[in-house]
Amino acid sequence: MNDKLICSLENPSISKVLNDILNQLDKKPFSQRTNNINIAINEKNFKELYEPSEELNDEYLEKDIESLVKQGLFSFSKNSKSFLPLIERNVKLIFNKDFENIIREFYYRNKIVDTWENALLKFNFDDELLEILKKSPIGIKTKSHLEVLEKFEIWVKSNKKSNSIRQESARCFWGMSKVFDNKYELCKYFHLLDKPILLQLHVKTKNAKDVLFIENLETFIACIECKNSVFDELILIFASGFKASAKRVRQEEGSKIFFSNTDFFDTKEKQEFLDWFYSNDNEKREVYFWGDLDYSGISILNSLKDNFQNLKAWEKAYSLMVKKLELSEAHRPNMVDKQNQKTVTNSSCKYTNEELIPSLNKTNLFLDQEIVELDLIK
């Protein structure tokens, strides 16, 4: 606990308000705490702001409240004109419940006992599962840790389990399908799998052999409808952003491929493609990626290349985009909230390393793939 926090908590007016908050919290079981605790800035709660008993008490109190807001113990209910005194801003203070045990300790109040570790002591999970649960608590709003673990125990003892993360989460926790999301060790322990990635595929002629992953749906559809013969020899796959770059995409249980009802592959040709796709073959077909010319697009390319080692940037389209960057016919990252994209400094794709990344670095401009006129691709 830092000195600023200690100093603010020692203020008698702050102490009274925070102890009142703890009294409110003591009246409700942990599982029933659903609403934020709001504290009105009025004469009842902060009399010293309105009628200071000693000179400067109002100023000291206001500084202590502002300090607690900066440290996260309180937040204001709305943005206000900070140059006005607090009593003129018409705002409330919202208490941050993450500070509950800190202020309980400071004011010598009993800490809340509904902790994850204490709740785990009541259950007889095996050592491996217990370690996983200790490292990765399962939190559900309005439910106590004990209630969560009781439901979890029932599910653990049940025999009816699929390998679907979302299905089993819903069956375990009150129909909530996303509780197990990002619980990697827990899912591995119970052999739960991410839902398969759905890939849409289109073939325009029987001559199509090489593969082109396309980042965005609008461009994928436009390529299907385009009359440019350059697409006739390509198997077009909608990459759906980063989805197709997931490691499980070349595992049969990790993805599902849907062929267009208007493509030209017969049953035999479809099976030949699937046999190749779900193998480690990186030579039989050329594989390309085409997406936005920004760092996110390059990251997708690099991730896809982990699955398809011979994958390359589709130079036929990217070369047109590079020209537009050079002519400044593009946008700056902060124009579309892309300024936080992580800079990519290299790629194992030669063209990306020698042309695309240097162009992005040189111009500091980005370009969405939809800008390309498909008829100009040769």
Tab-separated table of C-alpha atoms in Angstrom:
chain	number	residue	atom	x	y	z
A	1	MET	CA	0.000	0.000	0.000
A	2	ASN	CA	1.583	3.288	-1.099
A	3	ASP	CA	1.914	6.449	0.995
A	4	LYS	CA	-0.609	8.426	-1.086
A	5	LEU	CA	-3.258	5.768	-0.557
A	6	ILE	CA	-2.532	5.579	3.187
A	7	CYS	CA	-2.730	9.355	3.535
A	8	SER	CA	-6.094	9.515	1.728
A	9	LEU	CA	-7.563	6.597	3.706
A	10	GLU	CA	-6.621	8.335	6.954
A	11	ASN	CA	-8.829	11.310	6.127
A	12	PRO	CA	-11.773	11.075	8.624
A	13	SER	CA	-14.375	11.857	5.949
A	14	ILE	CA	-12.974	9.205	3.621
A	15	SER	CA	-12.805	6.722	6.488
A	16	LYS	CA	-16.482	7.264	7.338
A	17	VAL	CA	-17.635	6.788	3.723
A	18	LEU	CA	-15.549	3.676	3.155
A	19	ASN	CA	-16.655	2.075	6.408
A	20	ASP	CA	-20.257	2.772	5.401
A	21	ILE	CA	-19.524	0.957	2.136
A	22	LEU	CA	-18.114	-2.032	4.016
A	23	ASN	CA	-21.248	-2.073	6.181
A	24	GLN	CA	-23.348	-2.270	3.018
A	25	LEU	CA	-21.209	-5.095	1.656
A	26	ASP	CA	-21.440	-7.002	4.935
A	27	LYS	CA	-25.235	-7.101	4.634
A	28	LYS	CA	-25.178	-9.006	1.339
A	29	PRO	CA	-23.715	-12.431	0.589
A	30	PHE	CA	-20.971	-12.347	-2.011
A	31	SER	CA	-23.193	-14.081	-4.581
A	32	GLN	CA	-25.872	-11.384	-4.340
A	33	ARG	CA	-23.643	-8.426	-5.079
A	34	THR	CA	-24.701	-7.371	-8.538
A	35	ASN	CA	-24.774	-3.574	-8.606
A	36	ASN	CA	-22.046	-0.980	-8.311
A	37	ILE	CA	-21.939	1.017	-5.093
A	38	ASN	CA	-22.400	4.709	-5.867
A	39	ILE	CA	-21.637	7.462	-3.375
A	40	ALA	CA	-23.277	10.809	-3.898
A	41	ILE	CA	-21.094	13.837	-3.348
A	42	ASN	CA	-23.440	15.690	-1.027
A	43	GLU	CA	-23.477	17.301	2.386
A	44	LYS	CA	-24.592	14.075	4.090
A	45	ASN	CA	-21.624	12.026	2.841
A	46	PHE	CA	-18.955	14.728	2.684
A	47	LYS	CA	-19.928	17.474	5.104
A	48	GLU	CA	-16.368	18.849	5.218
A	49	LEU	CA	-16.628	19.810	1.531
A	50	TYR	CA	-19.583	22.051	2.321
A	51	GLU	CA	-18.901	23.209	5.898
A	52	PRO	CA	-15.231	22.612	6.748
A	53	SER	CA	-14.709	22.424	10.505
A	54	GLU	CA	-11.202	23.771	10.051
A	55	GLU	CA	-9.624	25.994	7.443
A	56	LEU	CA	-8.564	24.139	4.269
A	57	ASN	CA	-10.289	20.896	5.323
A	58	ASP	CA	-12.476	21.100	2.229
A	59	GLU	CA	-9.423	21.451	-0.031
A	60	TYR	CA	-7.601	18.549	1.642
A	61	LEU	CA	-10.660	16.320	1.320
A	62	GLU	CA	-11.145	17.177	-2.333
A	63	LYS	CA	-7.481	16.356	-3.046
A	64	ASP	CA	-7.828	13.022	-1.238
A	65	ILE	CA	-10.924	12.107	-3.266
A	66	GLU	CA	-9.165	13.037	-6.517
A	67	SER	CA	-6.159	10.961	-5.418
A	68	LEU	CA	-8.353	7.907	-4.776
A	69	VAL	CA	-9.900	8.324	-8.235
A	70	LYS	CA	-6.453	8.414	-9.818
A	71	GLN	CA	-5.440	5.264	-7.920
A	72	GLY	CA	-8.583	3.449	-9.021
A	73	LEU	CA	-10.386	3.042	-5.693
A	74	PHE	CA	-13.152	5.340	-6.969
A	75	SER	CA	-14.223	6.423	-10.415
A	76	PHE	CA	-16.539	9.266	-11.382
A	77	SER	CA	-19.995	8.380	-12.696
A	78	LYS	CA	-19.454	10.631	-15.725
A	79	ASN	CA	-16.910	12.945	-17.275
A	80	SER	CA	-17.056	16.387	-15.762
A	81	LYS	CA	-15.311	19.727	-15.893
A	82	SER	CA	-12.325	19.031	-13.680
A	83	PHE	CA	-11.634	22.710	-13.046
A	84	LEU	CA	-14.887	22.980	-11.069
A	85	PRO	CA	-15.008	22.131	-7.363
A	86	LEU	CA	-16.361	18.644	-6.687
A	87	ILE	CA	-19.569	19.974	-5.142
A	88	GLU	CA	-20.408	21.720	-8.450
A	89	ARG	CA	-19.714	18.807	-10.831
A	90	ASN	CA	-22.928	16.834	-10.265
A	91	VAL	CA	-21.121	13.483	-10.229
A	92	LYS	CA	-21.148	10.400	-8.036
A	93	LEU	CA	-18.255	8.221	-6.918
A	94	ILE	CA	-18.299	4.564	-7.958
A	95	PHE	CA	-16.498	2.193	-5.610
A	96	ASN	CA	-14.077	-0.310	-7.152
A	97	LYS	CA	-14.792	-3.640	-5.440
A	98	ASP	CA	-11.278	-4.876	-6.213
A	99	PHE	CA	-10.147	-2.655	-3.316
A	100	GLU	CA	-12.484	-4.276	-0.799
A	101	ASN	CA	-9.915	-6.440	0.983
A	102	ILE	CA	-7.358	-3.618	0.951
A	103	ILE	CA	-9.639	-1.236	2.822
A	104	ARG	CA	-10.845	-4.019	5.112
A	105	GLU	CA	-7.249	-4.622	6.125
A	106	PHE	CA	-6.548	-0.907	6.571
A	107	TYR	CA	-9.598	-0.314	8.792
A	108	TYR	CA	-9.137	-3.618	10.660
A	109	ARG	CA	-12.322	-5.093	9.281
A	110	ASN	CA	-12.652	-8.830	8.579
A	111	LYS	CA	-11.680	-9.760	5.045
A	112	ILE	CA	-14.210	-11.399	2.755
A	113	VAL	CA	-13.892	-15.144	3.102
A	114	ASP	CA	-15.449	-16.150	-0.204
A	115	THR	CA	-12.098	-16.656	-1.901
A	116	TRP	CA	-11.412	-19.163	-4.644
A	117	GLU	CA	-8.743	-20.937	-2.573
A	118	ASN	CA	-11.042	-21.354	0.420
A	119	ALA	CA	-13.846	-22.673	-1.752
A	120	LEU	CA	-11.523	-25.230	-3.384
A	121	LEU	CA	-10.755	-26.742	0.025
A	122	LYS	CA	-14.296	-28.079	0.176
A	123	PHE	CA	-13.881	-30.285	-2.908
A	124	ASN	CA	-12.000	-33.502	-3.543
A	125	PHE	CA	-10.565	-32.955	-7.028
A	126	ASP	CA	-7.464	-34.918	-8.048
A	127	ASP	CA	-4.102	-33.187	-7.648
A	128	GLU	CA	-3.607	-32.329	-11.316
A	129	LEU	CA	-7.072	-30.788	-11.700
A	130	LEU	CA	-6.715	-28.974	-8.380
A	131	GLU	CA	-3.488	-27.297	-9.546
A	132	ILE	CA	-5.157	-26.227	-12.786
A	133	LEU	CA	-8.093	-24.732	-10.898
A	134	LYS	CA	-5.803	-22.908	-8.444
A	135	LYS	CA	-4.002	-21.214	-11.322
A	136	SER	CA	-7.155	-20.449	-13.308
A	137	PRO	CA	-10.189	-19.484	-11.171
A	138	ILE	CA	-13.618	-19.620	-12.789
A	139	GLY	CA	-15.552	-16.445	-12.077
A	140	ILE	CA	-19.239	-15.958	-12.863
A	141	LYS	CA	-21.093	-12.771	-11.967
A	142	THR	CA	-23.779	-13.099	-9.269
A	143	LYS	CA	-22.494	-16.578	-8.342
A	144	SER	CA	-20.221	-17.328	-5.385
A	145	HIS	CA	-17.087	-19.412	-5.878
A	146	LEU	CA	-18.774	-22.169	-3.894
A	147	GLU	CA	-21.793	-22.192	-6.213
A	148	VAL	CA	-19.545	-22.279	-9.275
A	149	LEU	CA	-17.509	-25.182	-7.930
A	150	GLU	CA	-20.619	-27.116	-6.909
A	151	LYS	CA	-21.877	-26.942	-10.500
A	152	PHE	CA	-18.418	-27.806	-11.786
A	153	GLU	CA	-18.217	-30.866	-9.522
A	154	ILE	CA	-21.567	-32.167	-10.806
A	155	TRP	CA	-20.319	-31.785	-14.367
A	156	VAL	CA	-16.984	-33.482	-13.599
A	157	LYS	CA	-18.812	-36.514	-12.184
A	158	SER	CA	-21.206	-36.778	-15.125
A	159	ASN	CA	-20.547	-39.335	-17.847
A	160	LYS	CA	-22.164	-37.502	-20.753
A	161	LYS	CA	-19.361	-35.388	-22.189
A	162	SER	CA	-18.705	-34.337	-25.779
A	163	ASN	CA	-15.393	-32.844	-26.872
A	164	SER	CA	-16.950	-29.413	-27.535
A	165	ILE	CA	-15.788	-26.539	-25.333
A	166	ARG	CA	-18.959	-24.509	-25.818
A	167	GLN	CA	-21.378	-27.429	-25.369
A	168	GLU	CA	-19.738	-28.632	-22.179
A	169	SER	CA	-19.512	-25.129	-20.745
A	170	ALA	CA	-23.250	-24.652	-21.317
A	171	ARG	CA	-24.018	-28.044	-19.733
A	172	CYS	CA	-21.827	-27.237	-16.750
A	173	PHE	CA	-22.707	-23.619	-15.974
A	174	TRP	CA	-26.364	-22.624	-16.191
A	175	GLY	CA	-26.451	-22.720	-20.014
A	176	MET	CA	-23.479	-20.351	-20.351
A	177	SER	CA	-21.420	-21.528	-23.320
A	178	LYS	CA	-18.300	-19.338	-23.041
A	179	VAL	CA	-17.056	-20.004	-19.500
A	180	PHE	CA	-14.395	-22.484	-20.665
A	181	ASP	CA	-13.086	-20.126	-23.376
A	182	ASN	CA	-9.346	-19.458	-22.928
A	183	LYS	CA	-9.107	-22.052	-20.134
A	184	TYR	CA	-6.468	-23.934	-22.114
A	185	GLU	CA	-5.106	-26.247	-19.414
A	186	LEU	CA	-8.569	-27.098	-18.159
A	187	CYS	CA	-9.776	-27.892	-21.688
A	188	LYS	CA	-6.704	-30.022	-22.320
A	189	TYR	CA	-7.325	-31.961	-19.102
A	190	PHE	CA	-10.878	-32.822	-20.187
A	191	HIS	CA	-9.966	-33.246	-23.901
A	192	LEU	CA	-12.226	-30.390	-24.947
A	193	LEU	CA	-11.647	-28.924	-28.392
A	194	ASP	CA	-12.219	-25.491	-29.861
A	195	LYS	CA	-15.104	-25.352	-32.280
A	196	PRO	CA	-13.926	-26.170	-35.814
A	197	ILE	CA	-12.968	-23.324	-38.108
A	198	LEU	CA	-15.417	-23.006	-41.000
A	199	LEU	CA	-13.750	-22.394	-44.362
A	200	GLN	CA	-15.635	-21.387	-47.498
A	201	LEU	CA	-14.107	-22.531	-50.779
A	202	HIS	CA	-14.893	-21.789	-54.411
A	203	VAL	CA	-13.505	-23.288	-57.634
A	204	LYS	CA	-14.260	-21.576	-60.949
A	205	THR	CA	-12.873	-24.212	-63.345
A	206	LYS	CA	-11.674	-27.800	-63.290
A	207	ASN	CA	-8.159	-26.486	-64.028
A	208	ALA	CA	-7.901	-24.875	-60.591
A	209	LYS	CA	-4.994	-26.269	-58.630
A	210	ASP	CA	-3.179	-23.594	-56.637
A	211	VAL	CA	-4.726	-22.058	-53.517
A	212	LEU	CA	-5.429	-18.406	-52.735
A	213	PHE	CA	-6.477	-17.434	-49.208
A	214	ILE	CA	-8.391	-14.129	-49.237
A	215	GLU	CA	-8.650	-12.153	-46.005
A	216	ASN	CA	-11.948	-10.299	-46.427
A	217	LEU	CA	-15.406	-11.558	-47.387
A	218	GLU	CA	-16.263	-8.713	-49.793
A	219	THR	CA	-13.141	-9.404	-51.832
A	220	PHE	CA	-13.714	-13.170	-51.732
A	221	ILE	CA	-17.207	-12.732	-53.209
A	222	ALA	CA	-15.945	-10.206	-55.747
A	223	CYS	CA	-13.261	-12.681	-56.919
A	224	ILE	CA	-15.931	-15.357	-57.380
A	225	GLU	CA	-18.042	-13.023	-59.514
A	226	CYS	CA	-15.129	-11.455	-61.414
A	227	LYS	CA	-14.623	-12.430	-65.090
A	228	ASN	CA	-10.832	-12.037	-64.904
A	229	SER	CA	-9.356	-15.374	-65.999
A	230	VAL	CA	-6.497	-15.041	-63.477
A	231	PHE	CA	-8.881	-16.507	-60.888
A	232	ASP	CA	-9.831	-19.509	-63.037
A	233	GLU	CA	-6.755	-21.498	-62.036
A	234	LEU	CA	-7.058	-20.745	-58.330
A	235	ILE	CA	-8.925	-22.468	-55.514
A	236	LEU	CA	-10.341	-19.494	-53.615
A	237	ILE	CA	-10.646	-19.763	-49.822
A	238	PHE	CA	-12.130	-17.125	-47.537
A	239	ALA	CA	-9.573	-16.762	-44.738
A	240	SER	CA	-11.940	-14.839	-42.419
A	241	GLY	CA	-9.203	-12.674	-40.930
A	242	PHE	CA	-7.012	-14.618	-38.507
A	243	LYS	CA	-9.301	-17.662	-38.307
A	244	ALA	CA	-7.657	-19.650	-41.109
A	245	SER	CA	-4.259	-19.108	-39.513
A	246	ALA	CA	-5.139	-21.128	-36.403
A	247	LYS	CA	-2.823	-24.090	-35.846
A	248	ARG	CA	-5.702	-26.578	-35.966
A	249	VAL	CA	-6.849	-25.563	-39.447
A	250	ARG	CA	-5.072	-28.524	-41.134
A	251	GLN	CA	-6.432	-31.037	-38.638
A	252	GLU	CA	-9.658	-32.779	-39.640
A	253	GLU	CA	-11.239	-32.195	-36.245
A	254	GLY	CA	-10.068	-28.574	-36.298
A	255	SER	CA	-11.781	-27.267	-39.416
A	256	LYS	CA	-14.668	-27.872	-41.776
A	257	ILE	CA	-14.497	-27.004	-45.468
A	258	PHE	CA	-17.616	-26.005	-47.392
A	259	PHE	CA	-17.495	-26.101	-51.166
A	260	SER	CA	-19.613	-23.636	-53.108
A	261	ASN	CA	-22.708	-25.067	-54.732
A	262	THR	CA	-21.545	-23.541	-58.023
A	263	ASP	CA	-17.937	-24.776	-58.084
A	264	PHE	CA	-16.602	-27.183	-60.700
A	265	PHE	CA	-14.988	-29.904	-58.591
A	266	ASP	CA	-16.623	-33.306	-58.697
A	267	THR	CA	-16.636	-35.683	-55.718
A	268	LYS	CA	-13.272	-37.209	-56.614
A	269	GLU	CA	-11.566	-33.834	-57.043
A	270	LYS	CA	-13.011	-32.573	-53.772
A	271	GLN	CA	-11.658	-35.602	-51.939
A	272	GLU	CA	-8.222	-35.163	-53.524
A	273	PHE	CA	-8.190	-31.582	-52.301
A	274	LEU	CA	-9.258	-32.564	-48.779
A	275	ASP	CA	-6.596	-35.289	-48.659
A	276	TRP	CA	-3.992	-32.677	-49.519
A	277	PHE	CA	-5.378	-30.025	-47.171
A	278	TYR	CA	-5.352	-32.328	-44.136
A	279	SER	CA	-1.843	-33.596	-44.836
A	280	ASN	CA	1.591	-32.101	-44.268
A	281	ASP	CA	2.163	-31.789	-48.003
A	282	ASN	CA	3.736	-28.404	-48.740
A	283	GLU	CA	4.811	-29.066	-52.313
A	284	LYS	CA	1.903	-30.401	-54.375
A	285	ARG	CA	0.124	-27.044	-54.652
A	286	GLU	CA	1.282	-23.441	-54.634
A	287	VAL	CA	-0.377	-21.513	-51.788
A	288	TYR	CA	-0.871	-17.740	-51.705
A	289	PHE	CA	-2.352	-15.185	-49.339
A	290	TRP	CA	-3.855	-11.827	-50.192
A	291	GLY	CA	-5.207	-9.442	-47.569
A	292	ASP	CA	-5.046	-5.850	-46.356
A	293	LEU	CA	-1.680	-4.174	-46.707
A	294	ASP	CA	-1.107	-3.409	-43.045
A	295	TYR	CA	0.711	-5.070	-40.169
A	296	SER	CA	-2.335	-7.116	-39.231
A	297	GLY	CA	-2.494	-8.526	-42.756
A	298	ILE	CA	1.205	-9.389	-42.641
A	299	SER	CA	0.659	-11.123	-39.284
A	300	ILE	CA	-2.073	-13.276	-40.824
A	301	LEU	CA	0.278	-14.203	-43.659
A	302	ASN	CA	3.031	-15.175	-41.215
A	303	SER	CA	0.630	-17.268	-39.137
A	304	LEU	CA	-0.787	-19.011	-42.208
A	305	LYS	CA	2.752	-19.800	-43.271
A	306	ASP	CA	3.164	-21.886	-40.121
A	307	ASN	CA	0.496	-24.207	-41.539
A	308	PHE	CA	1.434	-23.936	-45.220
A	309	GLN	CA	5.198	-23.628	-45.331
A	310	ASN	CA	5.335	-22.800	-49.041
A	311	LEU	CA	2.791	-19.966	-48.709
A	312	LYS	CA	3.695	-16.660	-50.350
A	313	ALA	CA	2.132	-13.228	-50.612
A	314	TRP	CA	0.096	-13.006	-53.828
A	315	GLU	CA	2.359	-10.616	-55.673
A	316	LYS	CA	-0.062	-10.053	-58.566
A	317	ALA	CA	-2.429	-8.152	-56.265
A	318	TYR	CA	-0.010	-6.797	-53.691
A	319	SER	CA	2.139	-5.130	-56.371
A	320	LEU	CA	-0.853	-2.946	-57.295
A	321	MET	CA	-1.328	-2.037	-53.647
A	322	VAL	CA	2.349	-1.118	-53.207
A	323	LYS	CA	2.039	1.321	-56.126
A	324	LYS	CA	-0.880	3.003	-54.399
A	325	LEU	CA	1.167	3.346	-51.222
A	326	GLU	CA	3.930	4.999	-53.209
A	327	LEU	CA	1.372	7.450	-54.635
A	328	SER	CA	-0.008	8.085	-51.125
A	329	GLU	CA	-3.410	6.784	-52.217
A	330	ALA	CA	-3.855	5.190	-48.803
A	331	HIS	CA	-4.751	6.014	-45.208
A	332	ARG	CA	-2.761	6.688	-42.076
A	333	PRO	CA	-3.249	4.130	-39.273
A	334	ASN	CA	-4.884	6.624	-36.883
A	335	MET	CA	-7.582	7.461	-39.437
A	336	VAL	CA	-9.251	4.073	-38.828
A	337	ASP	CA	-8.020	3.181	-35.312
A	338	LYS	CA	-5.201	0.967	-36.596
A	339	GLN	CA	-2.429	2.872	-34.813
A	340	ASN	CA	-2.125	0.131	-32.199
A	341	GLN	CA	-1.348	-2.614	-34.694
A	342	LYS	CA	1.873	-4.321	-33.694
A	343	THR	CA	4.690	-3.598	-36.125
A	344	VAL	CA	5.875	-6.659	-38.044
A	345	THR	CA	9.581	-6.487	-38.802
A	346	ASN	CA	10.182	-9.631	-40.852
A	347	SER	CA	8.653	-12.589	-42.643
A	348	SER	CA	9.935	-15.824	-44.121
A	349	CYS	CA	8.116	-14.848	-47.323
A	350	LYS	CA	10.751	-13.197	-49.516
A	351	TYR	CA	8.404	-10.767	-51.292
A	352	THR	CA	6.851	-9.707	-47.999
A	353	ASN	CA	10.280	-9.119	-46.475
A	354	GLU	CA	11.709	-7.233	-49.437
A	355	GLU	CA	8.683	-5.284	-50.677
A	356	LEU	CA	5.636	-5.208	-48.407
A	357	ILE	CA	7.196	-4.531	-45.006
A	358	PRO	CA	9.637	-1.891	-46.339
A	359	SER	CA	6.740	-0.129	-48.105
A	360	LEU	CA	4.727	0.002	-44.886
A	361	ASN	CA	7.719	1.261	-42.912
A	362	LYS	CA	8.640	3.867	-45.503
A	363	THR	CA	5.191	5.363	-46.074
A	364	ASN	CA	3.502	4.721	-42.708
A	365	LEU	CA	0.349	4.164	-44.752
A	366	PHE	CA	-2.135	1.276	-44.808
A	367	LEU	CA	-4.466	-0.001	-47.511
A	368	ASP	CA	-7.501	-2.297	-47.425
A	369	GLN	CA	-7.553	-4.969	-50.125
A	370	GLU	CA	-11.017	-3.921	-51.357
A	371	ILE	CA	-9.427	-0.970	-53.160
A	372	VAL	CA	-7.882	-3.193	-55.846
A	373	GLU	CA	-9.682	-3.314	-59.200
A	374	LEU	CA	-9.799	-7.034	-59.870
A	375	ASP	CA	-9.768	-6.639	-63.647
A	376	LEU	CA	-6.298	-5.046	-63.415
A	377	ILE	CA	-4.723	-8.114	-61.801
A	378	LYS	CA	-2.588	-9.930	-64.371
